């Protein structure tokens, strides 16, 4: 299952790649359906009508559903007419959540001079009367602080336990606390019966050294707005529920890639951990991002054709990379 699938481009590419090797795997007898979801109903209708996706739907390999992370519940699948709900899944659940958690509501706190504060969003400047545009670009978002007692702030003891270390760092810092993401994970654990693998790539951090020493959160505006993802807190919550988090050993620069596993035998996943090491640590999309010198406008003259070809191959023939190079040469 994939959340926030947008145009469906990733789903199309994923299925084409998946179907080249899955028939040769030891698990090829399993019936697997890829479910793509989005909050926007118009996106779901777009997928249903797209001719490139129709063969996968007809083969029972692809289905669609709307999903609202703030109101989790059963998922009604459009193509098959089935409902994904607690107790309905015979096999484990794999979820792709790329650039998903950063747009979910979350709480913000600050620790200053030993006092713990709640961060409340405020609008510092709004568009003046008579101006035509009232979009987010005309709003200046910030925080005002109010002291709170972290020990009693949440009624859920798991929330309190995960939050507690941030109150004891001894340094001035800001904390992003992904409460909505917690509830999404709780629902996934229930839906999957604890047999869960969630793969997520987003702008965020998973190391305690990075999570406990933060500046004031930055609002990234892009039609809506998003914040960094505190994967460290997500991992600690999953561990309290009996699951685990798989991360790399270094600080992510552009995007962080993590794997969250459900409480069903969290310590095993030997092959999953090896695959994560190979594709998300030894050389990851975050590393590839830093080779974008070959894909920056006006840089083509500085590199040789064979270097550009190597860059395209390394990207897995990513259409964005290929399109850029073709545009530069045209």
mmCIF file of C-alpha atoms in Angstrom:
data_model
loop_
_atom_site.group_PDB
_atom_site.id
_atom_site.type_symbol
_atom_site.label_atom_id
_atom_site.label_comp_id
_atom_site.label_asym_id
_atom_site.label_seq_id
_atom_site.Cartn_x
_atom_site.Cartn_y
_atom_site.Cartn_z
ATOM 1 C CA UNK A 1 0.000 0.000 0.000
ATOM 2 C CA UNK A 2 1.212 3.489 -0.823
ATOM 3 C CA UNK A 3 -0.011 6.712 0.785
ATOM 4 C CA UNK A 4 -0.298 10.021 -1.003
ATOM 5 C CA UNK A 5 0.244 8.454 -4.418
ATOM 6 C CA UNK A 6 -0.467 11.686 -6.302
ATOM 7 C CA UNK A 7 -0.474 11.182 -10.065
ATOM 8 C CA UNK A 8 0.253 7.449 -9.749
ATOM 9 C CA UNK A 9 3.594 7.731 -11.541
ATOM 10 C CA UNK A 10 5.486 5.920 -8.774
ATOM 11 C CA UNK A 11 2.852 3.179 -8.701
ATOM 12 C CA UNK A 12 3.216 2.636 -12.439
ATOM 13 C CA UNK A 13 7.006 2.487 -12.250
ATOM 14 C CA UNK A 14 6.954 0.306 -9.152
ATOM 15 C CA UNK A 15 4.623 -2.285 -10.668
ATOM 16 C CA UNK A 16 6.630 -2.498 -13.881
ATOM 17 C CA UNK A 17 9.814 -3.077 -11.875
ATOM 18 C CA UNK A 18 8.167 -5.377 -9.341
ATOM 19 C CA UNK A 19 6.677 -7.636 -11.995
ATOM 20 C CA UNK A 20 10.081 -8.189 -13.612
ATOM 21 C CA UNK A 21 11.501 -10.030 -10.602
ATOM 22 C CA UNK A 22 8.637 -11.140 -8.339
ATOM 23 C CA UNK A 23 7.623 -14.061 -10.591
ATOM 24 C CA UNK A 24 11.147 -15.479 -10.061
ATOM 25 C CA UNK A 25 11.051 -15.143 -6.257
ATOM 26 C CA UNK A 26 10.347 -17.895 -3.752
ATOM 27 C CA UNK A 27 7.140 -16.082 -2.795
ATOM 28 C CA UNK A 28 5.724 -15.955 -6.314
ATOM 29 C CA UNK A 29 2.711 -18.074 -5.326
ATOM 30 C CA UNK A 30 1.424 -15.324 -3.039
ATOM 31 C CA UNK A 31 -1.314 -13.114 -4.420
ATOM 32 C CA UNK A 32 -0.188 -9.540 -3.855
ATOM 33 C CA UNK A 33 -2.220 -6.430 -4.568
ATOM 34 C CA UNK A 34 -0.705 -2.956 -4.574
ATOM 35 C CA UNK A 35 -3.168 -0.434 -3.130
ATOM 36 C CA UNK A 36 -2.495 3.241 -3.808
ATOM 37 C CA UNK A 37 -4.286 5.867 -1.757
ATOM 38 C CA UNK A 38 -4.670 9.598 -1.594
ATOM 39 C CA UNK A 39 -6.589 12.153 0.411
ATOM 40 C CA UNK A 40 -7.931 13.809 -2.756
ATOM 41 C CA UNK A 41 -10.892 12.080 -4.368
ATOM 42 C CA UNK A 42 -10.047 13.570 -7.766
ATOM 43 C CA UNK A 43 -6.701 11.742 -7.734
ATOM 44 C CA UNK A 44 -8.443 8.426 -7.105
ATOM 45 C CA UNK A 45 -10.831 9.033 -10.007
ATOM 46 C CA UNK A 46 -7.838 9.943 -12.190
ATOM 47 C CA UNK A 47 -6.188 6.584 -11.468
ATOM 48 C CA UNK A 48 -9.386 4.682 -12.150
ATOM 49 C CA UNK A 49 -9.640 6.265 -15.588
ATOM 50 C CA UNK A 50 -5.968 6.111 -16.582
ATOM 51 C CA UNK A 51 -5.364 3.601 -19.411
ATOM 52 C CA UNK A 52 -1.763 2.872 -18.352
ATOM 53 C CA UNK A 53 -2.969 1.523 -14.995
ATOM 54 C CA UNK A 54 -5.895 -0.486 -16.365
ATOM 55 C CA UNK A 55 -3.913 -3.689 -17.190
ATOM 56 C CA UNK A 56 -2.690 -3.904 -13.585
ATOM 57 C CA UNK A 57 -6.233 -3.443 -12.285
ATOM 58 C CA UNK A 58 -7.625 -6.102 -14.618
ATOM 59 C CA UNK A 59 -4.947 -8.535 -13.407
ATOM 60 C CA UNK A 60 -5.861 -7.898 -9.765
ATOM 61 C CA UNK A 61 -2.445 -6.374 -9.083
ATOM 62 C CA UNK A 62 -3.592 -2.809 -8.383
ATOM 63 C CA UNK A 63 -6.426 -1.227 -6.439
ATOM 64 C CA UNK A 64 -7.348 2.242 -5.186
ATOM 65 C CA UNK A 65 -8.744 3.869 -2.054
ATOM 66 C CA UNK A 66 -9.102 7.247 -0.400
ATOM 67 C CA UNK A 67 -7.223 7.633 2.875
ATOM 68 C CA UNK A 68 -7.389 10.461 5.396
ATOM 69 C CA UNK A 69 -4.593 10.132 7.951
ATOM 70 C CA UNK A 70 -6.444 12.344 10.427
ATOM 71 C CA UNK A 71 -9.482 10.047 10.295
ATOM 72 C CA UNK A 72 -8.157 6.498 9.950
ATOM 73 C CA UNK A 73 -10.598 3.690 9.400
ATOM 74 C CA UNK A 74 -11.431 0.836 7.020
ATOM 75 C CA UNK A 75 -10.324 1.319 3.413
ATOM 76 C CA UNK A 76 -12.897 0.636 0.715
ATOM 77 C CA UNK A 77 -11.105 -0.647 -2.379
ATOM 78 C CA UNK A 78 -12.578 0.760 -5.587
ATOM 79 C CA UNK A 79 -11.670 -1.953 -8.091
ATOM 80 C CA UNK A 80 -12.340 -5.134 -6.124
ATOM 81 C CA UNK A 81 -15.101 -3.814 -3.882
ATOM 82 C CA UNK A 82 -13.357 -5.315 -0.858
ATOM 83 C CA UNK A 83 -12.720 -3.549 2.444
ATOM 84 C CA UNK A 84 -9.375 -3.469 4.236
ATOM 85 C CA UNK A 85 -10.201 -3.621 7.930
ATOM 86 C CA UNK A 86 -8.952 -5.226 11.128
ATOM 87 C CA UNK A 87 -8.941 -8.994 10.762
ATOM 88 C CA UNK A 88 -9.352 -8.955 6.974
ATOM 89 C CA UNK A 89 -5.692 -9.346 5.934
ATOM 90 C CA UNK A 90 -4.335 -12.848 5.457
ATOM 91 C CA UNK A 91 -0.776 -11.713 4.708
ATOM 92 C CA UNK A 92 1.623 -9.097 6.142
ATOM 93 C CA UNK A 93 1.210 -5.479 5.095
ATOM 94 C CA UNK A 94 3.921 -3.391 3.431
ATOM 95 C CA UNK A 95 3.329 0.373 3.336
ATOM 96 C CA UNK A 96 5.199 3.051 1.366
ATOM 97 C CA UNK A 97 5.006 6.493 2.976
ATOM 98 C CA UNK A 98 7.173 8.857 0.942
ATOM 99 C CA UNK A 99 6.859 12.565 1.729
ATOM 100 C CA UNK A 100 3.780 11.727 3.757
ATOM 101 C CA UNK A 101 4.520 12.257 7.449
ATOM 102 C CA UNK A 102 5.928 15.750 6.875
ATOM 103 C CA UNK A 103 2.469 17.070 5.978
ATOM 104 C CA UNK A 104 0.593 15.569 8.939
ATOM 105 C CA UNK A 105 -0.383 17.668 11.975
ATOM 106 C CA UNK A 106 2.103 17.427 14.832
ATOM 107 C CA UNK A 107 2.840 19.092 18.139
ATOM 108 C CA UNK A 108 5.750 21.439 18.765
ATOM 109 C CA UNK A 109 7.592 22.066 22.017
ATOM 110 C CA UNK A 110 10.598 24.075 23.121
ATOM 111 C CA UNK A 111 12.993 23.671 26.027
ATOM 112 C CA UNK A 112 14.515 26.954 27.141
ATOM 113 C CA UNK A 113 16.501 27.586 30.312
ATOM 114 C CA UNK A 114 15.072 24.449 31.887
ATOM 115 C CA UNK A 115 11.429 25.315 31.185
ATOM 116 C CA UNK A 116 9.331 23.231 28.794
ATOM 117 C CA UNK A 117 6.974 25.115 26.476
ATOM 118 C CA UNK A 118 4.225 24.299 24.038
ATOM 119 C CA UNK A 119 4.713 25.964 20.654
ATOM 120 C CA UNK A 120 1.524 27.540 19.314
ATOM 121 C CA UNK A 121 1.400 28.547 15.670
ATOM 122 C CA UNK A 122 0.710 32.206 15.019
ATOM 123 C CA UNK A 123 0.366 34.301 11.887
ATOM 124 C CA UNK A 124 2.754 37.243 12.038
ATOM 125 C CA UNK A 125 1.678 38.869 8.801
ATOM 126 C CA UNK A 126 -1.267 38.376 6.492
ATOM 127 C CA UNK A 127 -2.069 39.736 3.060
ATOM 128 C CA UNK A 128 -3.229 43.328 3.181
ATOM 129 C CA UNK A 129 -6.748 44.274 2.193
ATOM 130 C CA UNK A 130 -6.962 44.954 -1.513
ATOM 131 C CA UNK A 131 -4.130 42.604 -2.510
ATOM 132 C CA UNK A 132 -5.197 39.954 -4.972
ATOM 133 C CA UNK A 133 -3.323 36.959 -3.571
ATOM 134 C CA UNK A 134 -4.147 35.448 -0.206
ATOM 135 C CA UNK A 135 -1.995 32.326 -0.600
ATOM 136 C CA UNK A 136 0.471 30.865 1.853
ATOM 137 C CA UNK A 137 3.279 32.893 0.313
ATOM 138 C CA UNK A 138 1.675 35.974 1.855
ATOM 139 C CA UNK A 139 1.589 34.516 5.354
ATOM 140 C CA UNK A 140 4.481 34.592 7.797
ATOM 141 C CA UNK A 141 4.120 31.716 10.223
ATOM 142 C CA UNK A 142 5.811 31.526 13.595
ATOM 143 C CA UNK A 143 5.370 30.307 17.163
ATOM 144 C CA UNK A 144 4.417 31.727 20.503
ATOM 145 C CA UNK A 145 5.412 29.768 23.602
ATOM 146 C CA UNK A 146 3.341 28.767 26.621
ATOM 147 C CA UNK A 147 4.823 26.799 29.563
ATOM 148 C CA UNK A 148 3.373 23.310 30.059
ATOM 149 C CA UNK A 149 3.942 20.295 32.279
ATOM 150 C CA UNK A 150 5.269 17.558 30.006
ATOM 151 C CA UNK A 151 4.441 14.872 32.587
ATOM 152 C CA UNK A 152 0.707 15.586 32.374
ATOM 153 C CA UNK A 153 0.367 17.091 28.901
ATOM 154 C CA UNK A 154 -0.789 13.841 27.257
ATOM 155 C CA UNK A 155 -3.259 11.361 28.776
ATOM 156 C CA UNK A 156 -1.531 8.493 26.929
ATOM 157 C CA UNK A 157 1.386 7.139 29.025
ATOM 158 C CA UNK A 158 3.245 6.044 25.879
ATOM 159 C CA UNK A 159 3.225 9.616 24.593
ATOM 160 C CA UNK A 160 4.526 10.837 27.938
ATOM 161 C CA UNK A 161 7.310 8.246 27.999
ATOM 162 C CA UNK A 162 8.512 9.087 24.473
ATOM 163 C CA UNK A 163 8.377 12.827 25.178
ATOM 164 C CA UNK A 164 10.213 12.635 28.518
ATOM 165 C CA UNK A 165 13.821 12.375 27.211
ATOM 166 C CA UNK A 166 13.365 15.613 25.269
ATOM 167 C CA UNK A 167 12.608 17.432 28.517
ATOM 168 C CA UNK A 168 15.875 16.221 30.050
ATOM 169 C CA UNK A 169 18.422 17.184 27.407
ATOM 170 C CA UNK A 170 19.700 20.129 29.429
ATOM 171 C CA UNK A 171 20.026 22.208 26.265
ATOM 172 C CA UNK A 172 17.841 24.796 24.620
ATOM 173 C CA UNK A 173 16.085 22.932 21.828
ATOM 174 C CA UNK A 174 12.873 22.558 19.868
ATOM 175 C CA UNK A 175 10.904 19.314 19.591
ATOM 176 C CA UNK A 176 8.627 18.168 16.783
ATOM 177 C CA UNK A 177 6.325 15.485 18.180
ATOM 178 C CA UNK A 178 4.489 13.554 15.421
ATOM 179 C CA UNK A 179 1.231 12.783 17.223
ATOM 180 C CA UNK A 180 -0.886 12.193 14.118
ATOM 181 C CA UNK A 181 1.767 9.860 12.733
ATOM 182 C CA UNK A 182 1.678 7.928 16.025
ATOM 183 C CA UNK A 183 -2.030 7.281 15.574
ATOM 184 C CA UNK A 184 -1.548 6.272 11.945
ATOM 185 C CA UNK A 185 1.050 3.719 13.056
ATOM 186 C CA UNK A 186 -1.229 2.486 15.828
ATOM 187 C CA UNK A 187 -3.967 1.911 13.261
ATOM 188 C CA UNK A 188 -1.574 0.109 10.912
ATOM 189 C CA UNK A 189 -0.445 -2.222 13.683
ATOM 190 C CA UNK A 190 -4.075 -3.111 14.329
ATOM 191 C CA UNK A 191 -4.911 -3.494 10.631
ATOM 192 C CA UNK A 192 -1.908 -5.729 9.940
ATOM 193 C CA UNK A 193 -2.132 -7.751 13.130
ATOM 194 C CA UNK A 194 1.388 -6.570 13.942
ATOM 195 C CA UNK A 195 2.835 -7.971 10.696
ATOM 196 C CA UNK A 196 3.878 -4.633 9.299
ATOM 197 C CA UNK A 197 6.740 -3.146 7.310
ATOM 198 C CA UNK A 198 6.541 0.596 6.663
ATOM 199 C CA UNK A 199 9.139 2.196 4.388
ATOM 200 C CA UNK A 200 9.362 5.966 4.556
ATOM 201 C CA UNK A 201 11.511 8.595 2.857
ATOM 202 C CA UNK A 202 11.114 12.200 3.927
ATOM 203 C CA UNK A 203 12.997 15.243 5.116
ATOM 204 C CA UNK A 204 13.696 14.327 8.712
ATOM 205 C CA UNK A 205 16.092 12.842 11.236
ATOM 206 C CA UNK A 206 16.395 9.575 13.147
ATOM 207 C CA UNK A 207 19.490 10.016 15.345
ATOM 208 C CA UNK A 208 19.048 11.191 18.934
ATOM 209 C CA UNK A 209 21.899 13.646 18.455
ATOM 210 C CA UNK A 210 19.891 15.333 15.708
ATOM 211 C CA UNK A 211 16.462 15.016 17.317
ATOM 212 C CA UNK A 212 17.527 16.479 20.663
ATOM 213 C CA UNK A 213 19.365 19.531 19.312
ATOM 214 C CA UNK A 214 17.017 21.383 17.003
ATOM 215 C CA UNK A 215 16.439 24.982 16.015
ATOM 216 C CA UNK A 216 12.967 26.474 15.677
ATOM 217 C CA UNK A 217 11.013 24.443 13.089
ATOM 218 C CA UNK A 218 10.887 25.834 9.574
ATOM 219 C CA UNK A 219 7.626 25.902 7.620
ATOM 220 C CA UNK A 220 8.232 24.688 4.081
ATOM 221 C CA UNK A 221 5.535 26.252 1.882
ATOM 222 C CA UNK A 222 4.409 24.371 -1.241
ATOM 223 C CA UNK A 223 0.679 24.686 -1.810
ATOM 224 C CA UNK A 224 0.284 23.601 1.791
ATOM 225 C CA UNK A 225 3.125 23.530 4.309
ATOM 226 C CA UNK A 226 5.243 20.791 5.813
ATOM 227 C CA UNK A 227 7.697 20.262 8.654
ATOM 228 C CA UNK A 228 10.603 17.925 9.326
ATOM 229 C CA UNK A 229 9.803 14.374 10.451
ATOM 230 C CA UNK A 230 11.063 13.185 13.826
ATOM 231 C CA UNK A 231 11.772 9.557 12.914
ATOM 232 C CA UNK A 232 13.545 9.111 16.237
ATOM 233 C CA UNK A 233 10.266 9.662 18.084
ATOM 234 C CA UNK A 234 8.395 7.401 15.660
ATOM 235 C CA UNK A 235 10.933 4.656 16.263
ATOM 236 C CA UNK A 236 10.755 5.017 20.041
ATOM 237 C CA UNK A 237 6.968 4.762 19.918
ATOM 238 C CA UNK A 238 7.087 1.649 17.756
ATOM 239 C CA UNK A 239 9.528 0.071 20.184
ATOM 240 C CA UNK A 240 7.183 0.777 23.085
ATOM 241 C CA UNK A 241 4.501 -1.075 21.151
ATOM 242 C CA UNK A 242 6.836 -4.023 20.558
ATOM 243 C CA UNK A 243 8.022 -3.094 17.077
ATOM 244 C CA UNK A 244 11.301 -1.645 15.853
ATOM 245 C CA UNK A 245 12.883 0.877 13.504
ATOM 246 C CA UNK A 246 15.676 0.219 11.015
ATOM 247 C CA UNK A 247 17.868 3.224 10.251
ATOM 248 C CA UNK A 248 21.286 3.993 8.842
ATOM 249 C CA UNK A 249 24.290 4.945 10.918
ATOM 250 C CA UNK A 250 24.800 8.462 9.585
ATOM 251 C CA UNK A 251 22.908 11.740 9.546
ATOM 252 C CA UNK A 252 20.691 12.224 6.509
ATOM 253 C CA UNK A 253 21.421 15.354 4.511
ATOM 254 C CA UNK A 254 18.551 15.646 2.025
ATOM 255 C CA UNK A 255 16.131 12.819 2.777
ATOM 256 C CA UNK A 256 15.996 10.295 5.596
ATOM 257 C CA UNK A 257 14.974 6.730 4.824
ATOM 258 C CA UNK A 258 13.671 4.505 7.605
ATOM 259 C CA UNK A 259 11.890 1.188 7.955
ATOM 260 C CA UNK A 260 9.396 0.652 10.771
ATOM 261 C CA UNK A 261 8.416 -2.905 11.680
ATOM 262 C CA UNK A 262 5.390 -4.089 13.596
ATOM 263 C CA UNK A 263 5.402 -5.915 16.937
ATOM 264 C CA UNK A 264 5.172 -9.377 15.396
ATOM 265 C CA UNK A 265 8.725 -10.838 15.779
ATOM 266 C CA UNK A 266 10.457 -7.440 15.396
ATOM 267 C CA UNK A 267 13.914 -8.864 16.028
ATOM 268 C CA UNK A 268 13.973 -11.197 13.035
ATOM 269 C CA UNK A 269 13.585 -9.517 9.624
ATOM 270 C CA UNK A 270 17.085 -10.693 8.685
ATOM 271 C CA UNK A 271 16.581 -10.340 4.941
ATOM 272 C CA UNK A 272 14.785 -7.018 5.362
ATOM 273 C CA UNK A 273 17.676 -5.604 7.370
ATOM 274 C CA UNK A 274 20.164 -6.795 4.774
ATOM 275 C CA UNK A 275 18.137 -5.244 1.965
ATOM 276 C CA UNK A 276 17.886 -1.998 3.909
ATOM 277 C CA UNK A 277 21.652 -1.923 4.369
ATOM 278 C CA UNK A 278 22.241 -2.483 0.662
ATOM 279 C CA UNK A 279 19.726 0.045 -0.672
ATOM 280 C CA UNK A 280 19.398 2.651 2.088
ATOM 281 C CA UNK A 281 22.775 2.756 3.808
ATOM 282 C CA UNK A 282 25.628 1.442 1.659
ATOM 283 C CA UNK A 283 24.408 3.755 -1.102
ATOM 284 C CA UNK A 284 21.070 5.466 -0.696
ATOM 285 C CA UNK A 285 18.812 7.915 -2.529
ATOM 286 C CA UNK A 286 20.160 10.506 -0.098
ATOM 287 C CA UNK A 287 23.667 9.832 -1.431
ATOM 288 C CA UNK A 288 22.423 9.988 -5.001
ATOM 289 C CA UNK A 289 20.868 13.372 -4.303
ATOM 290 C CA UNK A 290 24.338 14.782 -3.704
ATOM 291 C CA UNK A 291 25.468 13.729 -7.150
ATOM 292 C CA UNK A 292 22.984 16.162 -8.671
ATOM 293 C CA UNK A 293 25.894 18.286 -9.888
ATOM 294 C CA UNK A 294 25.391 16.312 -13.100
ATOM 295 C CA UNK A 295 21.745 17.341 -13.287
ATOM 296 C CA UNK A 296 21.953 21.018 -12.411
ATOM 297 C CA UNK A 297 21.056 23.518 -15.114
ATOM 298 C CA UNK A 298 24.076 24.666 -17.093
ATOM 299 C CA UNK A 299 26.404 21.952 -15.777
ATOM 300 C CA UNK A 300 26.317 19.694 -18.844
ATOM 301 C CA UNK A 301 29.362 21.369 -20.418
ATOM 302 C CA UNK A 302 31.471 20.458 -17.371
ATOM 303 C CA UNK A 303 30.935 16.704 -17.645
ATOM 304 C CA UNK A 304 31.664 14.157 -20.331
ATOM 305 C CA UNK A 305 28.984 12.157 -22.172
ATOM 306 C CA UNK A 306 30.085 8.900 -20.542
ATOM 307 C CA UNK A 307 29.752 10.530 -17.117
ATOM 308 C CA UNK A 308 26.219 11.618 -17.968
ATOM 309 C CA UNK A 309 25.374 8.093 -19.133
ATOM 310 C CA UNK A 310 26.762 6.724 -15.863
ATOM 311 C CA UNK A 311 24.614 9.198 -13.947
ATOM 312 C CA UNK A 312 21.493 8.082 -15.828
ATOM 313 C CA UNK A 313 22.280 4.414 -15.194
ATOM 314 C CA UNK A 314 22.953 5.067 -11.528
ATOM 315 C CA UNK A 315 19.545 6.728 -11.251
ATOM 316 C CA UNK A 316 17.885 3.567 -12.537
ATOM 317 C CA UNK A 317 16.922 5.492 -15.665
ATOM 318 C CA UNK A 318 14.889 7.903 -13.602
ATOM 319 C CA UNK A 319 12.663 9.863 -16.024
ATOM 320 C CA UNK A 320 13.397 13.208 -14.362
ATOM 321 C CA UNK A 321 17.157 12.701 -14.684
ATOM 322 C CA UNK A 322 16.877 11.519 -18.268
ATOM 323 C CA UNK A 323 14.557 14.360 -19.239
ATOM 324 C CA UNK A 324 16.960 16.922 -17.808
ATOM 325 C CA UNK A 325 19.925 15.582 -19.752
ATOM 326 C CA UNK A 326 17.932 15.297 -22.967
ATOM 327 C CA UNK A 327 16.759 18.883 -22.501
ATOM 328 C CA UNK A 328 20.314 20.091 -21.928
ATOM 329 C CA UNK A 329 21.546 18.380 -25.105
ATOM 330 C CA UNK A 330 18.625 19.426 -27.298
#
